[in-house]
């Protein structure tokens, strides 16, 4: 006869601790476990359990205060001390009593507050389990305090694995209000005193609400020195077993990969030990092999200099040396592994060692598809990449196709990079009313706007659908400096009423107005924005304005003077005041006699709507200055869509583009969490920045810290005891003085201000402030200078949930279908080199198909009905859905285009007229190979063009000598391009370059001297123009057509 196990439940004598253990006891009773609840004598007398129908028995022990309990004690300390001393003896007596009665105890589940109960249980050889009544998040914080990983009292925000950064007041009261209750504080933190000796650890929590915290908390341990390490908590059937044997090596790899996937880490095959045997000396046999955690190993030193720092030393940036692309590493020296030995006698593999502890936390199940072992491409995936490449489909599109077929990128084995690598290896080897308008925004868009909606831009785009409706997406910038969509609308026309309706609908969905609204010069947009967004600042796109410069001003003036560069240099300057801008503008207009130019006068009249210096004191004014991000998003939507699409097809293409955008964001989140950036200065404030900001933003902050450390020189000015004033001089790499800014620091409050207004403009501190912080040995960025939009946890984790992926199909049919297809694929791949067994498998599948068809016959249907049903299933739209909205008709907008040839003034064909006028000569571009501004080549064909020019010169010289004429000298050659000494490649950032021409903080006017008319030289039929460019021409040339990053960083 089998005897049921007997468990003692020993709660701390308080109601909030007793009730959870009673509920746990009811679970045990339902499983057939005999359960006894141990309470104190006083509480037992107050419990009304006589009429209870539960099967939980109750036993009482003494706590030293049998008459009045806790209320009769002099102090909490005296009660806790007596409870430990008297309770230990009384609990031991109870165990002896029950054993004498023949009721042996198999386990004791004790409240973590009663950690001394484990010592009593171990005296009797009984297993003990610690039961935590508080949430995992709270216990996680208490554990870090107990291990000394969090110092009390708190003075800085708290960072705990699995939780976002917490302010002091957000921590439990025993942590942020440390000191008033020493007795309770001691028992709270000493819950973990002997937890390593407990057989089990139970946590009373909602796992779905604290899945990540629960996983990390259950796995975290610490060495005697306080170093944390993680042991994955998985089902016993997945755990590697020492001394277990396997017939094939692949079986061991599959077993450990399954364990790694369940745990949340990646694996890789380690080193092996080979041996030659006497009976077969020509063949090496692997006798020992390791399967390692992918984070095993130390970062490699990339410096070739023999005096380079050691492995663990931070690498300092040096612009004079070539920088390697890998600026972060994924290895951490993890020792987790299994050790396998091959037994030649039995021809089997045996596990002889298993290390389960990791020195890094595990990842959640949402990112399991990105683990290394789950990204390995099988034969079918590789064959698919090759076949689609024959139809002019690249690896990126192939990955998107697989994602669509399998219900989302999370179901695809391998990422886009893996598909690209495989392709490289293969190549190397060989309604009743008419629809007028609608607006769309989902849950993720709302959360994105809530976090990043301080600056918003929108622009209309055309040719996205067959009905010529105008597509208007709302674009912003997320915490990875990537485009993010806040919503999108479709409009019938571009009237003020349509845009007003769209903006009102946008505001109703998002509840708040942005700080900045960025558009082009569309008059309807301007009127609608001023009507709806009354609290927002409407800003016009600078690129749309400056690109009109060639069409508004004479070509002769632009080509033969420095007017273009002078205007660009003036309007893009952020470091001048509006008054200085106006003075320099008038000087510029006077110099070129453009005071009465209509277009320039009009642009000057609305200067407060587009010139950056008028926004320099408004937060986040430099986040976006052009609508180039809107242009980029619109172009991306058109990649997936076509002008022949219906609205349903267009929306599906739009959702595909949104999925790709959000997958990029999710991928960046994963990389930020799973990689450690390489520090360039070794300062603690840089380490704090790496823990706070996302990877993309950390690169920007790290550059500011580096520049503040090596290129800024502080000079102290008179101040007070608390407020320190400095003049910070910015220097180039040769330590030559460039510019200076005033910095004021309030030391007690750690508040700082800088005249460059870097924090105001871009949301993170500038290099001048970091220079002063280093001078005062401030090792952490003050919390009030860390705005939430740039932090790692700017978005809630639910945003990246699989349920928010449009292409995701988690229906029961889709899951089972994918499972069946994967099983069949695995079988066919294993038998691909065995035709006989493959035929047997085919026969077996045919028999299963015939049996299914016999059991579930299909009713015959007309072909049209079956086709409609299939399309309905594909689109997930019911076939009998009533249509109450009809497509719009007769839309004619400025973006619709026309098939008729336009006729210009006087009946002349526009196309013929343009032929007579001729094309405008291209602007000079900088060749990064020869470092010259040229018209006829770039860095890709520089050497080829140079060789052709030399050959032409040699032929000309030979012809002259043959004709008896003097040969031309080298000075007469056509290669008269100007060589520039421009070593600063940081042209895309607002505060990366501090030279006198770009960021002049003085009140002196900009130099506006005319350049001489350029000379032209001719060699054969080639013509090249050479001139002395302005110092800022490289910047101004790029601004004519800015990219997303160049204009909005």
Coordinates of C-alpha atoms in Angstrom, one line a residue, residues 340-881:
X340 CA 31.4 14.8 -24.1
X341 CA 33.7 11.8 -24.4
X342 CA 33.7 9.2 -27.1
X343 CA 33.9 5.6 -25.8
X344 CA 35.6 3.6 -28.5
X345 CA 34.8 0.3 -26.9
X346 CA 31.0 0.9 -26.9
X347 CA 31.0 3.3 -29.9
X348 CA 28.9 5.7 -27.9
X349 CA 29.2 9.3 -26.7
X350 CA 29.1 10.0 -23.0
X351 CA 28.5 13.2 -21.1
X352 CA 31.2 13.4 -18.4
X353 CA 30.8 17.0 -17.3
X354 CA 28.0 19.7 -17.1
X355 CA 28.4 23.3 -16.0
X356 CA 24.9 24.9 -15.7
X357 CA 25.9 28.4 -14.3
X358 CA 26.1 31.4 -16.6
X359 CA 27.6 34.8 -15.8
X360 CA 24.8 36.6 -17.8
X361 CA 21.0 36.6 -17.6
X362 CA 18.9 34.5 -20.0
X363 CA 16.6 36.0 -22.6
X364 CA 12.8 35.7 -22.8
X365 CA 10.8 33.4 -25.0
X366 CA 9.8 36.3 -27.3
X367 CA 13.4 36.4 -28.6
X368 CA 14.0 32.6 -28.7
X369 CA 13.9 32.6 -32.6
X370 CA 17.0 34.9 -32.6
X371 CA 19.1 32.4 -30.7
X372 CA 22.0 31.1 -32.7
X373 CA 20.9 27.4 -32.7
X374 CA 17.5 28.5 -33.9
X375 CA 18.9 30.6 -36.8
X376 CA 20.8 27.8 -38.5
X377 CA 19.5 27.3 -42.0
X378 CA 18.5 23.8 -43.0
X379 CA 18.7 22.3 -46.4
X380 CA 15.2 23.3 -47.4
X381 CA 15.8 27.0 -46.5
X382 CA 19.1 27.0 -48.5
X383 CA 17.4 25.4 -51.5
X384 CA 14.6 27.9 -51.3
X385 CA 17.1 30.8 -51.3
X386 CA 18.8 29.4 -54.4
X387 CA 15.6 28.8 -56.3
X388 CA 14.1 32.2 -55.7
X389 CA 17.4 33.8 -56.6
X390 CA 16.9 32.3 -60.1
X391 CA 13.8 34.5 -60.4
X392 CA 15.6 37.7 -59.5
X393 CA 14.5 37.6 -55.9
X394 CA 17.3 38.5 -53.4
X395 CA 17.8 37.1 -49.9
X396 CA 16.0 39.9 -48.2
X397 CA 12.9 39.4 -50.3
X398 CA 13.3 35.7 -49.8
X399 CA 13.2 36.1 -46.1
X400 CA 10.1 38.3 -46.3
X401 CA 8.4 35.6 -48.4
X402 CA 9.2 33.0 -45.9
X403 CA 7.9 35.3 -43.1
X404 CA 4.6 35.7 -45.1
X405 CA 4.3 32.0 -45.7
X406 CA 5.1 30.9 -42.1
X407 CA 3.1 33.6 -40.3
X408 CA 5.7 36.2 -39.3
X409 CA 9.5 36.5 -39.1
X410 CA 9.5 34.8 -35.6
X411 CA 8.6 31.5 -37.4
X412 CA 11.4 31.7 -39.9
X413 CA 14.6 29.8 -39.2
X414 CA 17.3 32.4 -39.7
X415 CA 17.4 36.2 -40.0
X416 CA 17.8 38.4 -43.0
X417 CA 21.6 38.4 -42.4
X418 CA 21.6 34.6 -42.4
X419 CA 19.8 34.5 -45.7
X420 CA 22.4 37.0 -47.1
X421 CA 25.3 34.9 -45.9
X422 CA 23.8 31.8 -47.4
X423 CA 23.3 33.5 -50.8
X424 CA 26.9 34.7 -50.7
X425 CA 28.2 31.1 -50.0
X426 CA 26.2 29.7 -52.9
X427 CA 27.5 32.3 -55.3
X428 CA 31.0 31.7 -54.1
X429 CA 30.5 27.9 -54.6
X430 CA 28.9 28.3 -58.0
X431 CA -20.1 50.8 -47.7
X432 CA -23.3 52.5 -49.4
X433 CA -21.7 55.9 -49.3
X434 CA -18.6 56.7 -51.3
X435 CA -15.4 56.5 -49.2
X436 CA -13.9 59.9 -48.7
X437 CA -11.3 59.6 -46.0
X438 CA -10.1 57.3 -43.2
X439 CA -7.4 57.3 -40.5
X440 CA -5.5 54.3 -39.1
X441 CA -3.6 53.9 -35.8
X442 CA -3.2 50.7 -33.8
X443 CA -2.0 49.9 -30.2
X444 CA 1.7 50.0 -31.1
X445 CA 1.3 53.3 -32.9
X446 CA -0.4 54.8 -29.8
X447 CA 2.4 53.6 -27.6
X448 CA 5.1 54.9 -30.0
X449 CA 3.4 58.4 -30.1
X450 CA 3.1 58.4 -26.3
X451 CA 6.9 57.9 -26.0
X452 CA 8.2 59.7 -29.1
X453 CA 5.4 62.1 -30.1
X454 CA 7.3 65.3 -29.2
X455 CA 8.2 65.9 -32.8
X456 CA 5.9 64.8 -35.7
X457 CA 6.1 65.2 -39.4
X458 CA 3.7 64.3 -42.2
X459 CA 3.7 64.6 -45.9
X460 CA 1.3 63.5 -48.7
X461 CA 2.4 60.9 -51.2
X462 CA 0.7 59.7 -54.4
X463 CA 0.4 56.8 -56.8
X464 CA -0.1 54.2 -54.0
X465 CA -3.5 52.9 -55.1
X466 CA -5.7 52.7 -58.2
X467 CA -8.2 55.3 -56.9
X468 CA -5.6 58.1 -56.6
X469 CA -6.4 58.7 -53.0
X470 CA -3.7 60.7 -51.1
X471 CA -1.7 58.7 -48.6
X472 CA -0.6 60.7 -45.5
X473 CA 1.6 58.9 -42.9
X474 CA 2.7 60.6 -39.7
X475 CA 6.3 60.0 -38.9
X476 CA 8.5 60.4 -35.9
X477 CA 11.9 59.3 -34.5
X478 CA 12.2 56.5 -31.9
X479 CA 14.9 55.9 -29.3
X480 CA 17.0 54.1 -31.9
X481 CA 16.9 57.1 -34.2
X482 CA 14.8 55.1 -36.6
X483 CA 11.6 56.2 -38.4
X484 CA 8.4 55.2 -36.5
X485 CA 4.9 55.6 -37.7
X486 CA 2.3 57.2 -35.5
X487 CA -0.6 56.5 -37.8
X488 CA -1.7 57.1 -41.4
X489 CA -4.6 58.5 -43.3
X490 CA -6.2 58.4 -46.8
X491 CA -7.7 61.5 -48.1
X492 CA -10.1 62.2 -51.1
X493 CA -8.6 65.6 -51.8
X494 CA -6.0 68.1 -50.4
X495 CA -8.4 70.8 -49.2
X496 CA -8.2 72.5 -45.8
X497 CA -11.3 70.7 -44.7
X498 CA -9.8 67.3 -45.5
X499 CA -6.5 68.0 -43.6
X500 CA -8.5 69.5 -40.7
X501 CA -10.5 66.3 -40.4
X502 CA -7.4 64.2 -40.5
X503 CA -5.6 66.2 -37.8
X504 CA -8.7 66.2 -35.6
X505 CA -8.9 62.5 -35.9
X506 CA -5.2 62.1 -35.2
X507 CA -5.6 64.3 -32.1
X508 CA -8.6 62.3 -30.9
X509 CA -6.7 59.1 -31.2
X510 CA -3.5 60.3 -29.5
X511 CA -5.0 62.7 -26.9
X512 CA -2.0 65.2 -26.9
X513 CA -0.4 67.6 -29.3
X514 CA 3.2 67.4 -30.4
X515 CA 5.8 70.1 -29.6
X516 CA 6.8 70.4 -33.2
X517 CA 4.8 69.7 -36.4
X518 CA 6.9 69.6 -39.6
X519 CA 5.4 69.9 -43.1
X520 CA 6.3 71.3 -46.4
X521 CA 4.9 74.7 -47.7
X522 CA 1.5 73.3 -48.7
X523 CA -1.1 76.0 -47.9
X524 CA -3.9 73.6 -46.9
X525 CA -1.6 71.8 -44.5
X526 CA -0.5 75.1 -43.0
X527 CA -4.1 76.3 -42.4
X528 CA -5.1 72.9 -40.9
X529 CA -2.1 72.7 -38.5
X530 CA -2.8 76.2 -37.2
X531 CA -6.4 75.4 -36.6
X532 CA -6.1 72.0 -34.9
X533 CA -2.6 72.0 -33.3
X534 CA -3.0 75.3 -31.4
X535 CA -0.3 74.5 -28.8
X536 CA 2.2 73.1 -31.3
X537 CA 4.9 74.9 -33.2
X538 CA 4.5 74.6 -36.9
X539 CA 7.9 74.3 -38.7
X540 CA 8.5 74.2 -42.5
X541 CA 10.9 71.8 -44.1
X542 CA 14.2 73.5 -44.8
X543 CA 15.1 71.1 -47.6
X544 CA 12.0 71.9 -49.6
X545 CA 12.8 75.6 -49.3
X546 CA 16.5 75.4 -50.1
X547 CA 16.0 73.1 -53.1
X548 CA 14.1 75.9 -54.8
X549 CA 17.2 78.1 -54.7
X550 CA 18.4 77.2 -58.2
X551 CA 15.0 77.8 -59.8
X552 CA 14.5 81.2 -58.1
X553 CA 17.9 82.8 -58.5
X554 CA 19.9 83.3 -61.7
X555 CA 22.2 80.5 -62.6
X556 CA 25.1 82.9 -63.3
X557 CA 25.0 84.2 -59.7
X558 CA 24.8 80.8 -58.2
X559 CA 27.6 79.2 -60.3
X560 CA 30.0 82.1 -60.3
X561 CA 29.8 83.4 -56.8
X562 CA 29.7 82.1 -53.3
X563 CA 26.1 83.0 -52.8
X564 CA 24.9 79.5 -52.5
X565 CA 27.4 78.4 -49.9
X566 CA 26.9 81.7 -48.0
X567 CA 23.1 81.2 -47.8
X568 CA 23.5 77.6 -46.7
X569 CA 26.1 78.6 -44.1
X570 CA 23.8 81.3 -42.7
X571 CA 20.5 79.5 -42.6
X572 CA 21.8 76.3 -41.1
X573 CA 23.8 78.0 -38.3
X574 CA 22.3 77.1 -34.9
X575 CA 24.7 79.1 -32.8
X576 CA 23.7 82.5 -33.8
X577 CA 20.8 84.6 -32.4
X578 CA 17.8 85.7 -34.6
X579 CA 19.2 89.3 -34.4
X580 CA 22.6 88.2 -35.8
X581 CA 20.8 86.2 -38.5
X582 CA 18.8 89.2 -39.7
X583 CA 21.9 91.4 -39.8
X584 CA 23.9 88.9 -41.8
X585 CA 21.0 88.3 -44.1
X586 CA 20.7 92.0 -45.0
X587 CA 24.5 92.2 -45.5
X588 CA 24.3 89.3 -47.9
X589 CA 21.4 90.7 -49.8
X590 CA 23.1 94.1 -50.1
X591 CA 26.3 92.5 -51.4
X592 CA 24.6 90.6 -54.2
X593 CA 21.9 93.3 -54.9
X594 CA 19.0 91.0 -54.0
X595 CA 17.2 93.3 -51.6
X596 CA 14.1 93.4 -53.7
X597 CA 14.1 89.8 -54.9
X598 CA 10.5 88.6 -54.5
X599 CA 11.1 85.0 -53.4
X600 CA 14.0 85.9 -51.0
X601 CA 11.9 88.6 -49.5
X602 CA 9.0 86.1 -49.0
X603 CA 11.3 83.6 -47.4
X604 CA 12.7 86.2 -45.1
X605 CA 9.2 87.3 -44.1
X606 CA 8.4 83.8 -42.9
X607 CA 11.9 83.2 -41.5
X608 CA 10.6 82.3 -38.0
X609 CA 8.9 79.3 -39.5
X610 CA 11.9 77.5 -41.0
X611 CA 15.3 79.1 -40.0
X612 CA 16.8 76.9 -37.1
X613 CA 18.1 79.8 -35.0
X614 CA 14.5 80.8 -34.3
X615 CA 13.9 77.4 -32.6
X616 CA 17.2 77.0 -30.8
X617 CA 15.7 77.4 -27.3
X618 CA 12.8 75.0 -27.9
X619 CA 13.2 71.4 -26.7
X620 CA 14.1 68.8 -29.3
X621 CA 14.2 71.5 -32.1
X622 CA 17.0 69.6 -33.9
X623 CA 15.3 66.2 -33.9
X624 CA 13.9 66.8 -37.3
X625 CA 14.5 69.9 -39.5
X626 CA 13.3 68.4 -42.8
X627 CA 10.6 66.0 -43.9
X628 CA 13.3 63.7 -45.3
X629 CA 12.1 61.0 -42.9
X630 CA 8.6 61.3 -44.4
X631 CA 10.1 61.0 -47.8
X632 CA 12.0 57.9 -46.8
X633 CA 8.9 56.3 -45.2
X634 CA 6.8 57.1 -48.3
X635 CA 9.4 55.6 -50.6
X636 CA 9.5 52.4 -48.4
X637 CA 5.7 52.1 -48.7
X638 CA 5.9 52.4 -52.4
X639 CA 8.4 49.5 -52.6
X640 CA 5.7 47.1 -51.4
X641 CA 2.8 48.8 -53.0
X642 CA 1.8 49.6 -56.6
X643 CA -0.5 52.2 -58.2
X644 CA -2.7 49.4 -59.4
X645 CA -3.5 48.1 -55.9
X646 CA -7.0 48.3 -54.5
X647 CA -7.3 49.8 -51.0
X648 CA -7.4 46.4 -49.3
X649 CA -4.2 45.4 -51.2
X650 CA -2.5 48.7 -50.3
X651 CA -3.4 48.3 -46.6
X652 CA -1.9 44.8 -46.6
X653 CA 1.3 46.2 -48.3
X654 CA 1.3 49.0 -45.7
X655 CA 1.0 46.5 -42.9
X656 CA 3.9 44.6 -44.4
X657 CA 6.0 47.7 -44.3
X658 CA 5.0 48.5 -40.8
X659 CA 6.0 44.9 -39.7
X660 CA 9.4 45.4 -41.3
X661 CA 9.8 48.7 -39.5
X662 CA 8.8 47.2 -36.2
X663 CA 10.9 44.2 -36.7
X664 CA 13.9 46.5 -37.1
X665 CA 13.0 48.2 -33.9
X666 CA 12.6 44.8 -32.1
X667 CA 15.9 43.6 -33.5
X668 CA 17.6 46.8 -32.2
X669 CA 16.0 46.2 -28.8
X670 CA 17.4 42.7 -28.7
X671 CA 20.9 43.8 -29.7
X672 CA 20.8 46.6 -27.1
X673 CA 19.9 44.1 -24.4
X674 CA 22.2 41.2 -25.5
X675 CA 25.4 43.1 -26.2
X676 CA 27.9 45.1 -24.2
X677 CA 29.3 48.3 -25.8
X678 CA 33.0 48.8 -25.9
X679 CA 33.9 51.9 -23.8
X680 CA 36.2 54.5 -25.3
X681 CA 37.2 56.5 -22.3
X682 CA 37.0 54.1 -19.3
X683 CA 35.0 56.7 -17.3
X684 CA 32.3 55.5 -15.1
X685 CA 29.9 58.1 -16.5
X686 CA 30.3 56.4 -19.9
X687 CA 29.5 53.0 -18.3
X688 CA 26.4 54.6 -16.8
X689 CA 25.4 55.9 -20.2
X690 CA 25.8 52.5 -21.8
X691 CA 23.4 51.1 -19.2
X692 CA 20.9 53.9 -19.7
X693 CA 20.7 54.6 -23.4
X694 CA 19.9 52.5 -26.3
X695 CA 22.8 51.4 -28.5
X696 CA 22.2 54.0 -31.1
X697 CA 21.9 56.8 -28.6
X698 CA 24.9 55.6 -26.6
X699 CA 27.1 56.1 -29.7
X700 CA 26.1 59.7 -29.8
X701 CA 26.6 60.2 -26.0
X702 CA 29.9 58.3 -26.1
X703 CA 31.2 60.7 -28.8
X704 CA 30.3 63.7 -26.6
X705 CA 32.0 62.1 -23.6
X706 CA 35.1 61.4 -25.7
X707 CA 35.2 64.9 -27.2
X708 CA 34.7 66.5 -23.8
X709 CA 37.6 64.4 -22.4
X710 CA 40.1 65.0 -25.2
X711 CA 39.0 68.1 -27.2
X712 CA 37.6 70.5 -24.6
X713 CA 39.6 72.7 -22.2
X714 CA 37.8 74.2 -19.2
X715 CA 38.8 77.7 -17.8
X716 CA 37.2 78.6 -14.5
X717 CA 35.5 82.0 -14.2
X718 CA 34.4 83.8 -11.0
X719 CA 31.4 82.2 -9.3
X720 CA 30.0 81.3 -5.9
X721 CA 30.6 78.4 -3.6
X722 CA 27.8 76.3 -5.0
X723 CA 27.6 77.7 -8.6
X724 CA 30.8 77.3 -10.7
X725 CA 31.2 79.1 -14.0
X726 CA 33.5 77.9 -16.7
X727 CA 34.5 78.8 -20.2
X728 CA 35.0 75.7 -22.2
X729 CA 37.2 76.0 -25.3
X730 CA 36.7 73.5 -28.0
X731 CA 39.9 72.4 -29.9
X732 CA 40.7 70.4 -33.0
X733 CA 42.8 67.3 -33.0
X734 CA 45.9 69.5 -33.4
X735 CA 44.8 71.4 -30.2
X736 CA 44.1 74.6 -32.2
X737 CA 41.4 76.8 -30.7
X738 CA 38.1 76.7 -32.5
X739 CA 35.3 78.1 -30.3
X740 CA 34.3 78.6 -26.7
X741 CA 31.1 78.2 -24.7
X742 CA 30.0 79.2 -21.2
X743 CA 29.0 76.4 -18.8
X744 CA 27.5 77.0 -15.4
X745 CA 27.3 74.2 -12.8
X746 CA 25.3 74.1 -9.5
X747 CA 27.3 71.5 -7.6
X748 CA 24.8 70.6 -4.8
X749 CA 21.8 70.3 -7.1
X750 CA 23.9 69.0 -10.1
X751 CA 22.1 71.3 -12.5
X752 CA 24.1 72.6 -15.5
X753 CA 23.6 75.0 -18.4
X754 CA 25.6 75.5 -21.5
X755 CA 25.4 78.3 -24.1
X756 CA 25.5 75.8 -26.9
X757 CA 22.0 74.6 -25.8
X758 CA 22.9 71.0 -26.7
X759 CA 20.6 69.3 -24.2
X760 CA 17.7 71.5 -25.2
X761 CA 18.1 70.8 -28.9
X762 CA 18.8 67.1 -28.9
X763 CA 17.9 65.8 -25.5
X764 CA 21.3 64.6 -24.2
X765 CA 24.2 66.5 -22.6
X766 CA 26.8 68.1 -24.8
X767 CA 30.6 67.6 -24.7
X768 CA 31.1 70.9 -22.8
X769 CA 29.0 69.6 -19.9
X770 CA 30.8 66.3 -19.8
X771 CA 34.1 68.1 -19.7
X772 CA 32.9 69.9 -16.5
X773 CA 31.5 66.7 -15.1
X774 CA 34.9 65.0 -15.5
X775 CA 36.5 68.0 -13.8
X776 CA 34.2 67.6 -10.8
X777 CA 34.4 63.8 -10.9
X778 CA 30.7 63.3 -11.4
X779 CA 30.4 59.7 -12.3
X780 CA 26.7 59.4 -13.2
X781 CA 24.5 61.4 -15.5
X782 CA 21.9 63.2 -13.3
X783 CA 18.5 61.6 -13.7
X784 CA 16.9 64.9 -14.6
X785 CA 19.1 65.0 -17.7
X786 CA 18.1 61.6 -18.9
X787 CA 14.9 62.1 -20.8
X788 CA 12.7 59.0 -21.2
X789 CA 12.5 59.0 -25.0
X790 CA 16.2 58.0 -25.3
X791 CA 16.2 55.3 -22.6
X792 CA 16.2 51.6 -23.2
X793 CA 12.9 51.1 -21.5
X794 CA 11.2 54.0 -23.4
X795 CA 8.6 51.5 -24.7
X796 CA 6.8 48.8 -22.7
X797 CA 7.8 45.2 -23.5
X798 CA 4.3 44.4 -24.7
X799 CA 4.9 46.5 -27.8
X800 CA 7.3 43.9 -29.1
X801 CA 4.9 41.0 -28.4
X802 CA 4.3 38.6 -31.2
X803 CA 0.6 39.3 -31.1
X804 CA 1.3 42.8 -32.4
X805 CA 2.9 41.5 -35.6
X806 CA 0.4 41.9 -38.5
X807 CA 1.8 39.0 -40.5
X808 CA 1.7 36.7 -37.4
X809 CA -0.8 33.9 -37.6
X810 CA -1.2 32.2 -34.2
X811 CA -4.4 30.3 -35.0
X812 CA -4.6 26.7 -34.1
X813 CA -4.7 25.7 -37.7
X814 CA -1.6 27.7 -38.6
X815 CA 0.4 26.3 -35.6
X816 CA -0.5 22.7 -36.4
X817 CA 0.0 23.2 -40.2
X818 CA 3.5 24.6 -39.6
X819 CA 4.3 21.8 -37.2
X820 CA 3.3 19.1 -39.8
X821 CA 5.2 20.9 -42.6
X822 CA 8.3 21.0 -40.4
X823 CA 8.1 17.4 -39.5
X824 CA 7.8 16.4 -43.1
X825 CA 10.7 18.7 -44.1
X826 CA 12.9 17.1 -41.4
X827 CA 12.2 13.6 -42.6
X828 CA 12.8 14.4 -46.3
X829 CA 16.0 16.3 -45.4
X830 CA 17.3 13.3 -43.4
X831 CA 16.6 10.9 -46.3
X832 CA 17.6 13.1 -49.2
X833 CA 20.6 10.9 -50.0
X834 CA 18.7 7.6 -49.5
X835 CA 16.2 7.3 -52.4
X836 CA 14.7 4.0 -51.3
X837 CA 13.8 5.2 -47.8
X838 CA 12.5 8.4 -49.3
X839 CA 10.1 6.4 -51.5
X840 CA 9.0 4.5 -48.4
X841 CA 8.3 7.8 -46.6
X842 CA 6.3 9.1 -49.7
X843 CA 4.2 5.9 -49.7
X844 CA 3.5 6.2 -46.0
X845 CA 2.4 9.9 -46.4
X846 CA 0.1 8.8 -49.3
X847 CA -1.5 6.2 -47.2
X848 CA -2.2 8.8 -44.5
X849 CA -3.6 11.2 -47.1
X850 CA -5.9 8.5 -48.5
X851 CA -7.1 7.6 -45.0
X852 CA -7.8 11.3 -44.3
X853 CA -9.7 11.8 -47.6
X854 CA -11.8 8.7 -46.9
X855 CA -12.7 9.9 -43.4
X856 CA -13.3 13.6 -44.4
X857 CA -14.7 13.7 -47.9
X858 CA -14.9 17.1 -49.6
X859 CA -18.2 18.2 -50.9
X860 CA -18.1 19.1 -54.6
X861 CA -18.3 22.9 -55.3
X862 CA -18.3 25.1 -58.4
X863 CA -14.9 26.4 -59.3
X864 CA -16.0 30.0 -58.8
X865 CA -17.3 29.2 -55.3
X866 CA -14.1 27.4 -54.4
X867 CA -11.9 30.2 -55.7
X868 CA -13.9 32.7 -53.6
X869 CA -13.6 30.6 -50.5
X870 CA -9.8 30.3 -51.0
X871 CA -9.4 34.0 -51.4
X872 CA -11.6 34.6 -48.4
X873 CA -9.4 32.4 -46.3
X874 CA -6.2 34.0 -47.6
X875 CA -7.4 37.5 -46.8
X876 CA -9.2 36.5 -43.6
X877 CA -12.3 38.2 -44.8
X878 CA -15.7 36.5 -44.8
X879 CA -17.0 35.9 -48.3
X880 CA -20.6 36.9 -47.4
X881 CA -19.6 40.3 -45.9

